[in-house]
mmCIF file of C-alpha atoms and ligand atoms in Angstrom:
data_model
loop_
_atom_site.group_PDB
_atom_site.id
_atom_site.type_symbol
_atom_site.label_atom_id
_atom_site.label_comp_id
_atom_site.label_asym_id
_atom_site.label_seq_id
_atom_site.Cartn_x
_atom_site.Cartn_y
_atom_site.Cartn_z
ATOM 1 C CA UNK K 1 -59.082 23.358 -209.242
ATOM 2 C CA UNK K 2 -57.953 26.743 -210.497
ATOM 3 C CA UNK K 3 -56.347 26.819 -213.890
ATOM 4 C CA UNK K 4 -54.022 29.475 -215.158
ATOM 5 C CA UNK K 5 -54.832 28.365 -218.663
ATOM 6 C CA UNK K 6 -54.247 31.587 -220.462
ATOM 7 C CA UNK K 7 -50.494 31.347 -220.187
ATOM 8 C CA UNK K 8 -49.127 29.676 -223.270
ATOM 9 C CA UNK K 9 -46.242 27.309 -222.620
ATOM 10 C CA UNK K 10 -43.778 25.938 -225.109
ATOM 11 C CA UNK K 11 -44.192 22.184 -225.578
ATOM 12 C CA UNK K 12 -41.720 20.290 -223.420
ATOM 13 C CA UNK K 13 -41.639 16.499 -223.563
ATOM 14 C CA UNK K 14 -40.943 15.894 -219.888
ATOM 15 C CA UNK K 15 -41.683 19.199 -218.240
ATOM 16 C CA UNK K 16 -38.932 18.346 -215.761
ATOM 17 C CA UNK K 17 -35.394 19.469 -215.159
ATOM 18 C CA UNK K 18 -33.546 16.301 -214.123
ATOM 19 C CA UNK K 19 -30.641 16.789 -211.717
ATOM 20 C CA UNK K 20 -29.887 13.084 -211.157
ATOM 21 C CA UNK K 21 -31.502 9.797 -212.212
ATOM 22 C CA UNK K 22 -30.517 7.362 -209.401
ATOM 23 C CA UNK K 23 -31.507 8.487 -206.899
ATOM 24 C CA UNK K 24 -33.954 10.608 -208.804
ATOM 25 C CA UNK K 25 -33.853 14.337 -208.221
ATOM 26 C CA UNK K 26 -35.913 16.410 -210.598
ATOM 27 C CA UNK K 27 -37.782 19.684 -210.481
ATOM 28 C CA UNK K 28 -40.663 21.043 -212.506
ATOM 29 C CA UNK K 29 -39.883 23.552 -215.228
ATOM 30 C CA UNK K 30 -41.276 26.856 -214.054
ATOM 31 C CA UNK K 31 -43.760 27.479 -216.903
ATOM 32 C CA UNK K 32 -45.289 24.030 -216.239
ATOM 33 C CA UNK K 33 -45.747 24.789 -212.553
ATOM 34 C CA UNK K 34 -48.229 27.598 -213.123
ATOM 35 C CA UNK K 35 -50.379 25.654 -215.573
ATOM 36 C CA UNK K 36 -52.566 24.358 -212.756
ATOM 37 C CA UNK K 37 -53.154 24.890 -209.061
ATOM 38 C CA UNK K 38 -52.895 21.127 -208.492
ATOM 39 C CA UNK K 39 -49.584 19.778 -209.738
ATOM 40 C CA UNK K 40 -50.072 16.539 -211.722
ATOM 41 C CA UNK K 41 -48.179 13.550 -210.309
ATOM 42 C CA UNK K 42 -45.901 13.190 -213.329
ATOM 43 C CA UNK K 43 -44.885 16.847 -213.045
ATOM 44 C CA UNK K 44 -44.325 16.830 -209.275
ATOM 45 C CA UNK K 45 -40.725 17.378 -208.184
ATOM 46 C CA UNK K 46 -38.826 14.389 -206.795
ATOM 47 C CA UNK K 47 -36.217 14.682 -204.081
ATOM 48 C CA UNK K 48 -34.739 11.340 -203.032
ATOM 49 C CA UNK K 49 -31.554 10.617 -201.100
ATOM 50 C CA UNK K 50 -31.527 6.945 -202.130
ATOM 51 C CA UNK K 51 -33.016 4.754 -204.859
ATOM 52 C CA UNK K 52 -36.663 3.731 -204.548
ATOM 53 C CA UNK K 53 -36.707 0.734 -202.147
ATOM 54 C CA UNK K 54 -38.366 -2.515 -203.220
ATOM 55 C CA UNK K 55 -41.441 -3.037 -201.089
ATOM 56 C CA UNK K 56 -43.797 -6.019 -201.239
ATOM 57 C CA UNK K 57 -47.199 -4.420 -200.667
ATOM 58 C CA UNK K 58 -48.689 -7.741 -199.502
ATOM 59 C CA UNK K 59 -46.082 -8.204 -196.769
ATOM 60 C CA UNK K 60 -45.848 -4.531 -195.857
ATOM 61 C CA UNK K 61 -46.434 -3.492 -192.241
ATOM 62 C CA UNK K 62 -46.267 -0.004 -190.793
ATOM 63 C CA UNK K 63 -45.253 -0.142 -187.144
ATOM 64 C CA UNK K 64 -46.040 2.353 -184.392
ATOM 65 C CA UNK K 65 -43.864 1.983 -181.315
ATOM 66 C CA UNK K 66 -41.949 3.827 -178.586
ATOM 67 C CA UNK K 67 -43.865 5.678 -175.868
ATOM 68 C CA UNK K 68 -47.192 3.983 -176.657
ATOM 69 C CA UNK K 69 -49.451 1.676 -174.642
ATOM 70 C CA UNK K 70 -49.779 -0.801 -177.485
ATOM 71 C CA UNK K 71 -47.330 -1.387 -180.349
ATOM 72 C CA UNK K 72 -49.150 -1.441 -183.699
ATOM 73 C CA UNK K 73 -48.239 -3.362 -186.829
ATOM 74 C CA UNK K 74 -50.605 -2.260 -189.586
ATOM 75 C CA UNK K 75 -51.107 -3.789 -193.031
ATOM 76 C CA UNK K 76 -52.138 -1.729 -196.053
ATOM 77 C CA UNK K 77 -55.558 -3.359 -195.894
ATOM 78 C CA UNK K 78 -56.041 -2.210 -192.300
ATOM 79 C CA UNK K 79 -54.762 1.242 -193.143
ATOM 80 C CA UNK K 80 -57.419 1.526 -195.853
ATOM 81 C CA UNK K 81 -60.248 -0.182 -193.957
ATOM 82 C CA UNK K 82 -59.840 0.240 -190.207
ATOM 83 C CA UNK K 83 -59.320 4.010 -190.040
ATOM 84 C CA UNK K 84 -61.261 7.041 -191.272
ATOM 85 C CA UNK K 85 -59.950 8.209 -194.638
ATOM 86 C CA UNK K 86 -58.920 11.862 -194.771
ATOM 87 C CA UNK K 87 -57.951 14.207 -197.532
ATOM 88 C CA UNK K 88 -55.854 17.329 -197.557
ATOM 89 C CA UNK K 89 -54.581 19.607 -200.279
ATOM 90 C CA UNK K 90 -51.122 20.795 -199.322
ATOM 91 C CA UNK K 91 -48.055 22.252 -200.954
ATOM 92 C CA UNK K 92 -44.801 20.390 -200.517
ATOM 93 C CA UNK K 93 -41.531 22.203 -201.027
ATOM 94 C CA UNK K 94 -37.920 21.246 -200.506
ATOM 95 C CA UNK K 95 -35.948 23.269 -197.940
ATOM 96 C CA UNK K 96 -33.262 23.351 -200.637
ATOM 97 C CA UNK K 97 -35.510 24.931 -203.254
ATOM 98 C CA UNK K 98 -33.683 27.924 -204.812
ATOM 99 C CA UNK K 99 -30.366 26.605 -203.415
ATOM 100 C CA UNK K 100 -28.616 27.686 -206.628
ATOM 101 C CA UNK K 101 -29.238 31.288 -205.556
ATOM 102 C CA UNK K 102 -27.335 30.680 -202.294
ATOM 103 C CA UNK K 103 -24.616 29.099 -204.460
ATOM 104 C CA UNK K 104 -24.391 32.255 -206.526
ATOM 105 C CA UNK K 105 -23.270 34.048 -203.344
ATOM 106 C CA UNK K 106 -20.911 31.273 -202.195
ATOM 107 C CA UNK K 107 -20.987 27.690 -203.531
ATOM 108 C CA UNK K 108 -23.145 25.218 -201.649
ATOM 109 C CA UNK K 109 -22.909 21.466 -202.286
ATOM 110 C CA UNK K 110 -26.015 19.386 -202.906
ATOM 111 C CA UNK K 111 -28.641 19.337 -205.636
ATOM 112 C CA UNK K 112 -28.525 22.753 -207.310
ATOM 113 C CA UNK K 113 -32.254 23.372 -207.226
ATOM 114 C CA UNK K 114 -33.592 26.294 -209.180
ATOM 115 C CA UNK K 115 -37.084 27.306 -208.055
ATOM 116 C CA UNK K 116 -39.150 24.299 -209.140
ATOM 117 C CA UNK K 117 -38.772 21.963 -206.153
ATOM 118 C CA UNK K 118 -42.347 22.673 -205.119
ATOM 119 C CA UNK K 119 -45.802 21.327 -205.939
ATOM 120 C CA UNK K 120 -49.372 21.286 -204.678
ATOM 121 C CA UNK K 121 -51.292 17.995 -204.432
ATOM 122 C CA UNK K 122 -54.360 16.387 -202.951
ATOM 123 C CA UNK K 123 -53.167 13.766 -200.481
ATOM 124 C CA UNK K 124 -55.379 11.123 -198.904
ATOM 125 C CA UNK K 125 -54.898 8.526 -196.222
ATOM 126 C CA UNK K 126 -55.187 8.320 -192.458
ATOM 127 C CA UNK K 127 -54.692 11.026 -189.825
ATOM 128 C CA UNK K 128 -51.505 10.379 -187.850
ATOM 129 C CA UNK K 129 -53.566 11.474 -184.802
ATOM 130 C CA UNK K 130 -55.890 8.477 -185.324
ATOM 131 C CA UNK K 131 -52.974 6.019 -185.383
ATOM 132 C CA UNK K 132 -51.505 7.555 -182.240
ATOM 133 C CA UNK K 133 -54.894 7.458 -180.510
ATOM 134 C CA UNK K 134 -55.206 3.773 -181.328
ATOM 135 C CA UNK K 135 -51.716 3.066 -179.993
ATOM 136 C CA UNK K 136 -52.278 5.241 -176.891
ATOM 137 C CA UNK K 137 -49.660 7.811 -175.904
ATOM 138 C CA UNK K 138 -47.662 7.327 -172.756
ATOM 139 C CA UNK K 139 -46.426 10.103 -170.462
ATOM 140 C CA UNK K 140 -43.477 12.031 -171.810
ATOM 141 C CA UNK K 141 -44.491 11.734 -175.497
ATOM 142 C CA UNK K 142 -43.126 14.900 -177.095
ATOM 143 C CA UNK K 143 -41.902 14.010 -180.602
ATOM 144 C CA UNK K 144 -42.883 11.569 -183.307
ATOM 145 C CA UNK K 145 -40.167 10.024 -185.473
ATOM 146 C CA UNK K 146 -40.684 8.781 -189.015
ATOM 147 C CA UNK K 147 -38.352 6.243 -190.601
ATOM 148 C CA UNK K 148 -38.215 5.419 -194.301
ATOM 149 C CA UNK K 149 -37.472 2.003 -195.821
ATOM 150 C CA UNK K 150 -34.861 3.444 -198.169
ATOM 151 C CA UNK K 151 -31.137 2.988 -197.647
ATOM 152 C CA UNK K 152 -29.052 6.110 -197.925
ATOM 153 C CA UNK K 153 -25.352 5.493 -198.448
ATOM 154 C CA UNK K 154 -23.327 7.958 -196.454
ATOM 155 C CA UNK K 155 -19.616 8.070 -195.648
ATOM 156 C CA UNK K 156 -20.403 6.839 -192.135
ATOM 157 C CA UNK K 157 -22.640 3.952 -193.215
ATOM 158 C CA UNK K 158 -26.027 3.099 -194.662
ATOM 159 C CA UNK K 159 -29.011 4.745 -192.952
ATOM 160 C CA UNK K 160 -32.718 5.165 -193.609
ATOM 161 C CA UNK K 161 -34.028 8.658 -194.303
ATOM 162 C CA UNK K 162 -35.718 9.889 -191.135
ATOM 163 C CA UNK K 163 -37.515 12.877 -189.677
ATOM 164 C CA UNK K 164 -39.447 13.879 -186.600
ATOM 165 C CA UNK K 165 -42.110 16.393 -185.683
ATOM 166 C CA UNK K 166 -43.328 17.785 -182.364
ATOM 167 C CA UNK K 167 -46.263 15.880 -180.846
ATOM 168 C CA UNK K 168 -48.567 18.922 -181.220
ATOM 169 C CA UNK K 169 -48.223 18.818 -184.996
ATOM 170 C CA UNK K 170 -48.708 15.049 -184.956
ATOM 171 C CA UNK K 171 -51.945 15.332 -182.987
ATOM 172 C CA UNK K 172 -53.470 18.431 -184.639
ATOM 173 C CA UNK K 173 -56.707 17.330 -186.221
ATOM 174 C CA UNK K 174 -59.213 19.989 -187.166
ATOM 175 C CA UNK K 175 -61.876 18.715 -189.593
ATOM 176 C CA UNK K 176 -60.729 21.108 -192.297
ATOM 177 C CA UNK K 177 -57.093 20.278 -191.821
ATOM 178 C CA UNK K 178 -55.694 17.084 -190.407
ATOM 179 C CA UNK K 179 -52.420 17.972 -188.740
ATOM 180 C CA UNK K 180 -50.323 15.251 -190.313
ATOM 181 C CA UNK K 181 -51.404 12.682 -192.826
ATOM 182 C CA UNK K 182 -50.168 9.123 -193.250
ATOM 183 C CA UNK K 183 -50.881 9.253 -196.962
ATOM 184 C CA UNK K 184 -51.460 6.394 -199.381
ATOM 185 C CA UNK K 185 -52.807 8.388 -202.324
ATOM 186 C CA UNK K 186 -51.698 11.415 -204.314
ATOM 187 C CA UNK K 187 -54.167 13.243 -206.551
ATOM 188 C CA UNK K 188 -56.549 10.272 -206.460
ATOM 189 C CA UNK K 189 -53.964 7.643 -207.425
ATOM 190 C CA UNK K 190 -51.917 5.269 -205.271
ATOM 191 C CA UNK K 191 -48.673 7.042 -204.323
ATOM 192 C CA UNK K 192 -46.269 6.780 -207.270
ATOM 193 C CA UNK K 193 -43.068 4.848 -206.447
ATOM 194 C CA UNK K 194 -40.920 7.995 -206.512
ATOM 195 C CA UNK K 195 -43.293 9.763 -204.132
ATOM 196 C CA UNK K 196 -43.206 7.037 -201.468
ATOM 197 C CA UNK K 197 -45.387 4.035 -202.395
ATOM 198 C CA UNK K 198 -47.077 2.558 -200.474
ATOM 199 C CA UNK K 199 -47.138 5.054 -197.554
ATOM 200 C CA UNK K 200 -45.609 8.424 -196.711
ATOM 201 C CA UNK K 201 -46.247 11.181 -194.227
ATOM 202 C CA UNK K 202 -47.463 14.568 -195.414
ATOM 203 C CA UNK K 203 -46.849 17.332 -192.885
ATOM 204 C CA UNK K 204 -48.655 20.441 -194.152
ATOM 205 C CA UNK K 205 -46.701 23.643 -193.547
ATOM 206 C CA UNK K 206 -43.387 21.890 -192.925
ATOM 207 C CA UNK K 207 -40.369 21.607 -195.209
ATOM 208 C CA UNK K 208 -40.603 18.573 -197.496
ATOM 209 C CA UNK K 209 -37.936 16.692 -195.552
ATOM 210 C CA UNK K 210 -40.437 16.017 -192.763
ATOM 211 C CA UNK K 211 -42.796 14.221 -195.149
ATOM 212 C CA UNK K 212 -41.081 10.842 -195.124
ATOM 213 C CA UNK K 213 -41.570 8.586 -198.146
ATOM 214 C CA UNK K 214 -41.650 4.755 -198.049
ATOM 215 C CA UNK K 215 -42.628 5.096 -194.394
ATOM 216 C CA UNK K 216 -41.941 1.916 -192.397
ATOM 217 C CA UNK K 217 -41.813 2.963 -188.780
ATOM 218 C CA UNK K 218 -43.340 5.591 -186.496
ATOM 219 C CA UNK K 219 -41.707 6.004 -183.084
ATOM 220 C CA UNK K 220 -43.114 8.130 -180.261
ATOM 221 C CA UNK K 221 -40.348 9.626 -178.126
ATOM 222 C CA UNK K 222 -39.472 12.233 -175.544
ATOM 223 C CA UNK K 223 -36.952 13.831 -177.955
ATOM 224 C CA UNK K 224 -36.376 14.652 -181.635
ATOM 225 C CA UNK K 225 -35.132 11.846 -183.882
ATOM 226 C CA UNK K 226 -31.369 11.149 -183.734
ATOM 227 C CA UNK K 227 -31.483 10.443 -187.512
ATOM 228 C CA UNK K 228 -28.873 12.416 -189.488
ATOM 229 C CA UNK K 229 -31.573 14.351 -191.365
ATOM 230 C CA UNK K 230 -32.791 15.831 -188.087
ATOM 231 C CA UNK K 231 -29.597 15.920 -186.010
ATOM 232 C CA UNK K 232 -26.942 17.100 -188.482
ATOM 233 C CA UNK K 233 -28.830 18.387 -191.526
ATOM 234 C CA UNK K 234 -31.794 20.688 -192.083
ATOM 235 C CA UNK K 235 -30.498 23.333 -189.713
ATOM 236 C CA UNK K 236 -29.001 26.707 -190.609
ATOM 237 C CA UNK K 237 -25.267 26.798 -189.925
ATOM 238 C CA UNK K 238 -22.446 28.704 -191.573
ATOM 239 C CA UNK K 239 -19.780 26.177 -190.744
ATOM 240 C CA UNK K 240 -20.014 22.466 -189.962
ATOM 241 C CA UNK K 241 -18.917 22.029 -186.358
ATOM 242 C CA UNK K 242 -20.619 19.845 -183.713
ATOM 243 C CA UNK K 243 -21.256 22.996 -181.640
ATOM 244 C CA UNK K 244 -22.928 24.773 -184.562
ATOM 245 C CA UNK K 245 -25.190 21.833 -185.387
ATOM 246 C CA UNK K 246 -26.196 21.452 -181.757
ATOM 247 C CA UNK K 247 -26.908 25.173 -181.322
ATOM 248 C CA UNK K 248 -28.968 25.625 -184.506
ATOM 249 C CA UNK K 249 -32.651 24.848 -184.232
ATOM 250 C CA UNK K 250 -34.384 22.114 -186.200
ATOM 251 C CA UNK K 251 -36.131 23.427 -189.316
ATOM 252 C CA UNK K 252 -39.834 22.679 -189.462
ATOM 253 C CA UNK K 253 -41.892 25.477 -191.099
ATOM 254 C CA UNK K 254 -41.123 26.566 -194.631
ATOM 255 C CA UNK K 255 -40.696 30.326 -195.118
ATOM 256 C CA UNK K 256 -42.656 32.925 -197.102
ATOM 257 C CA UNK K 257 -41.671 32.765 -200.760
ATOM 258 C CA UNK K 258 -42.632 33.930 -204.263
ATOM 259 C CA UNK K 259 -41.282 33.010 -207.684
ATOM 260 C CA UNK K 260 -41.945 34.236 -211.203
ATOM 261 C CA UNK K 261 -42.509 31.285 -213.539
ATOM 262 C CA UNK K 262 -43.354 33.126 -216.754
ATOM 263 C CA UNK K 263 -41.510 34.668 -218.458
ATOM 264 C CA UNK K 264 -38.733 32.134 -217.965
ATOM 265 C CA UNK K 265 -35.225 33.225 -217.022
ATOM 266 C CA UNK K 266 -33.356 34.227 -220.162
ATOM 267 C CA UNK K 267 -36.510 35.126 -222.106
ATOM 268 C CA UNK K 268 -36.140 37.673 -224.915
ATOM 269 C CA UNK K 269 -39.161 39.937 -224.800
ATOM 270 C CA UNK K 270 -40.488 42.863 -226.763
ATOM 271 C CA UNK K 271 -40.699 46.127 -224.892
ATOM 272 C CA UNK K 272 -44.291 46.941 -223.999
ATOM 273 C CA UNK K 273 -46.994 44.915 -222.265
ATOM 274 C CA UNK K 274 -46.109 41.448 -220.980
ATOM 275 C CA UNK K 275 -47.966 38.832 -218.907
ATOM 276 C CA UNK K 276 -46.120 37.645 -215.843
ATOM 277 C CA UNK K 277 -47.200 34.739 -213.623
ATOM 278 C CA UNK K 278 -45.934 32.647 -210.775
ATOM 279 C CA UNK K 279 -46.609 31.208 -207.339
ATOM 280 C CA UNK K 280 -46.326 32.381 -203.739
ATOM 281 C CA UNK K 281 -46.343 30.428 -200.497
ATOM 282 C CA UNK K 282 -46.852 31.674 -196.918
ATOM 283 C CA UNK K 283 -45.690 30.062 -193.647
ATOM 284 C CA UNK K 284 -48.953 28.167 -193.196
ATOM 285 C CA UNK K 285 -48.136 26.460 -189.956
ATOM 286 C CA UNK K 286 -47.919 29.879 -188.341
ATOM 287 C CA UNK K 287 -51.446 30.549 -189.644
ATOM 288 C CA UNK K 288 -50.416 32.716 -192.588
ATOM 289 C CA UNK K 289 -51.714 32.891 -196.127
ATOM 290 C CA UNK K 290 -50.407 35.011 -198.999
ATOM 291 C CA UNK K 291 -51.885 38.506 -198.875
ATOM 292 C CA UNK K 292 -49.966 40.387 -201.550
ATOM 293 C CA UNK K 293 -47.579 39.749 -204.406
ATOM 294 C CA UNK K 294 -45.703 42.646 -206.003
ATOM 295 C CA UNK K 295 -43.461 43.016 -209.019
ATOM 296 C CA UNK K 296 -40.802 45.500 -209.882
ATOM 297 C CA UNK K 297 -39.005 46.196 -213.156
ATOM 298 C CA UNK K 298 -36.643 48.765 -211.659
ATOM 299 C CA UNK K 299 -34.851 46.772 -208.983
ATOM 300 C CA UNK K 300 -37.394 47.393 -206.249
ATOM 301 C CA UNK K 301 -37.929 51.150 -206.418
ATOM 302 C CA UNK K 302 -41.503 50.837 -207.692
ATOM 303 C CA UNK K 303 -43.846 47.897 -207.200
ATOM 304 C CA UNK K 304 -46.983 46.747 -209.057
ATOM 305 C CA UNK K 305 -49.483 44.464 -207.329
ATOM 306 C CA UNK K 306 -50.271 41.118 -208.972
ATOM 307 C CA UNK K 307 -53.767 39.624 -209.229
ATOM 308 C CA UNK K 308 -54.443 36.254 -207.615
ATOM 309 C CA UNK K 309 -55.463 33.338 -209.827
ATOM 310 C CA UNK K 310 -56.371 31.116 -206.860
ATOM 311 C CA UNK K 311 -57.913 31.789 -203.429
ATOM 312 C CA UNK K 312 -55.967 31.942 -200.152
ATOM 313 C CA UNK K 313 -56.182 28.264 -199.121
ATOM 314 C CA UNK K 314 -54.301 27.401 -195.920
ATOM 315 C CA UNK K 315 -51.234 25.203 -196.490
ATOM 316 C CA UNK K 316 -51.384 25.760 -200.244
ATOM 317 C CA UNK K 317 -49.517 27.983 -202.638
ATOM 318 C CA UNK K 318 -51.288 30.820 -204.386
ATOM 319 C CA UNK K 319 -50.951 31.413 -208.112
ATOM 320 C CA UNK K 320 -50.790 34.997 -209.335
ATOM 321 C CA UNK K 321 -50.419 36.976 -212.546
ATOM 322 C CA UNK K 322 -49.799 40.546 -213.605
ATOM 323 C CA UNK K 323 -49.668 42.644 -216.753
ATOM 324 C CA UNK K 324 -46.524 44.745 -216.814
ATOM 325 C CA UNK K 325 -45.134 47.291 -219.242
ATOM 326 C CA UNK K 326 -41.516 46.581 -219.997
ATOM 327 C CA UNK K 327 -39.191 49.397 -220.968
ATOM 328 C CA UNK K 328 -36.623 48.649 -223.667
ATOM 329 C CA UNK K 329 -33.321 47.679 -222.039
ATOM 330 C CA UNK K 330 -34.943 46.334 -218.903
ATOM 331 C CA UNK K 331 -33.163 43.178 -217.672
ATOM 332 C CA UNK K 332 -34.470 42.223 -214.258
ATOM 333 C CA UNK K 333 -37.960 41.281 -213.141
ATOM 334 C CA UNK K 334 -38.325 41.156 -209.349
ATOM 335 C CA UNK K 335 -41.094 39.596 -207.271
ATOM 336 C CA UNK K 336 -41.815 39.528 -203.552
ATOM 337 C CA UNK K 337 -44.771 38.422 -201.417
ATOM 338 C CA UNK K 338 -46.352 39.621 -198.188
ATOM 339 C CA UNK K 339 -48.224 37.303 -195.839
ATOM 340 C CA UNK K 340 -51.421 37.855 -193.856
ATOM 341 C CA UNK K 341 -49.420 38.882 -190.771
ATOM 342 C CA UNK K 342 -47.710 41.630 -192.769
ATOM 343 C CA UNK K 343 -44.370 39.876 -193.131
ATOM 344 C CA UNK K 344 -42.622 40.626 -196.437
ATOM 345 C CA UNK K 345 -39.736 38.819 -198.109
ATOM 346 C CA UNK K 346 -36.365 40.464 -197.666
ATOM 347 C CA UNK K 347 -34.225 41.707 -200.536
ATOM 348 C CA UNK K 348 -31.354 39.503 -199.360
ATOM 349 C CA UNK K 349 -31.056 36.576 -196.948
ATOM 350 C CA UNK K 350 -28.041 35.262 -195.030
ATOM 351 C CA UNK K 351 -26.051 32.447 -196.672
ATOM 352 C CA UNK K 352 -25.948 29.060 -194.971
ATOM 353 C CA UNK K 353 -23.735 26.034 -195.490
ATOM 354 C CA UNK K 354 -26.427 23.683 -196.773
ATOM 355 C CA UNK K 355 -28.255 26.257 -198.820
ATOM 356 C CA UNK K 356 -31.647 25.902 -197.178
ATOM 357 C CA UNK K 357 -34.654 28.231 -197.020
ATOM 358 C CA UNK K 358 -33.654 30.696 -199.737
ATOM 359 C CA UNK K 359 -36.482 33.208 -199.843
ATOM 360 C CA UNK K 360 -35.057 36.548 -200.866
ATOM 361 C CA UNK K 361 -36.737 38.557 -203.651
ATOM 362 C CA UNK K 362 -36.821 36.425 -206.774
ATOM 363 C CA UNK K 363 -35.105 37.868 -209.847
ATOM 364 C CA UNK K 364 -35.799 36.797 -213.420
ATOM 365 C CA UNK K 365 -33.133 37.940 -215.861
ATOM 366 C CA UNK K 366 -34.696 38.817 -219.202
ATOM 367 C CA UNK K 367 -33.973 41.117 -222.125
ATOM 368 C CA UNK K 368 -36.572 43.537 -223.387
ATOM 369 C CA UNK K 369 -35.947 45.289 -226.688
HETATM 370 N N1 LIG R 401 -37.686 8.084 -197.259
HETATM 371 C C1 LIG R 401 -37.426 9.310 -197.768
HETATM 372 N N2 LIG R 401 -38.312 10.294 -197.569
HETATM 373 C C2 LIG R 401 -38.076 11.537 -198.057
HETATM 374 C C3 LIG R 401 -36.874 11.836 -198.744
HETATM 375 C C4 LIG R 401 -35.951 10.769 -198.945
HETATM 376 O O1 LIG R 401 -34.886 10.927 -199.558
HETATM 377 N N3 LIG R 401 -36.260 9.525 -198.435
HETATM 378 N N4 LIG R 401 -36.638 13.118 -199.167
HETATM 379 C C5 LIG R 401 -37.351 14.167 -198.434
HETATM 380 C C6 LIG R 401 -37.234 15.490 -198.998
HETATM 381 S S1 LIG R 401 -35.789 16.322 -198.673
HETATM 382 C C7 LIG R 401 -38.273 16.095 -199.663
HETATM 383 S S2 LIG R 401 -38.157 17.691 -200.172
HETATM 384 C C8 LIG R 401 -39.518 15.359 -199.963
HETATM 385 C C9 LIG R 401 -39.796 15.338 -201.448
HETATM 386 O O2 LIG R 401 -40.964 14.638 -201.733
HETATM 387 P P1 LIG R 401 -41.300 14.267 -203.233
HETATM 388 O O3 LIG R 401 -40.110 13.569 -203.816
HETATM 389 O O4 LIG R 401 -42.533 13.415 -203.186
HETATM 390 O O5 LIG R 401 -41.555 15.567 -203.937
HETATM 391 O O6 LIG R 401 -39.469 14.010 -199.523
HETATM 392 C C10 LIG R 401 -38.816 13.839 -198.271
HETATM 393 N N5 LIG R 401 -39.007 12.481 -197.829
HETATM 394 MO MO1 LIG R 402 -36.035 18.467 -199.382
#
């Protein structure tokens, strides 16, 4: 674990910014995020569309059905004992992280996330590939659906949260990186209730919405899930029309991003040297890691390279820091990242109706005097 211990942080009783209590939606305060490479469970952001469902662990069964030779109904005991246990460190981030910056351009409804709906954890459990192997895939298997046991109240009825992923991502299984994990543990502890106890998927490299909590059912299909959260959400549209939703592609990979965590927005600083730190994340599913992080104090005319505080680990964020000299009167600290394929964050990104995937240069408004 890599610690960024030299950054002093003001004591904060919860460390979280709570957007709503039931269902719980909370994000980590930025200075807390860069305290450690692994995000502790009690500081990990929570994004839930419905209250935590009541699940009797003794009665619990995870089912695997659809285009399979043999339908499976697996108890927690079998999940822990009958399959190889895997472990993966992966960053999870909400597609709506930084939504408030889209809203600053034109208001977007939904949780007004700042930049703390992200965290990095060690997940353990069973490879989805092993479950699918046991069930046996039938011809035509192209997508794997995940269904939660929660009940989301929508205007058109009560539905479970659902997601799906292409079969290739479900089956990927290199020793160093299981493609998709059916996780039962988070940072060495049983999954906390708010993070999906007893079982969730963890899909490294994908937006958080594909990592379904309180997982009850896995369905193998020839098509993506018809669930609302695949069919009519998590796509980039400017206007909500059936044609637009159908034409927009399903979001899977999260984009390149970088955020300054210290100093915090609104900080009053003395002109002169200042320590700056934050995180960056590269589109890992496309094979990228973070290559470079740069800061500017003059709106992007000149850039200073940051130093990495953690190695380039696939599927994980990278912490960075820099020592900058602030001129008196300076008000805007800008950061941007470049990935290993040479892709760099853009200064601006197009607005979209649901406020997903905001990854323009990150600005921190401060005053230096
Ligand atoms: N069953 C269920 N799974 C879910 C959700 C949900 O509301 N219900 N939210 C999703 C979204 S949008 C995100 S970003 C991640 C957040 O995971 P976390 O709360 O453990 O951080 O869970 C995903 N899985
Ligand atoms: Mo999300």
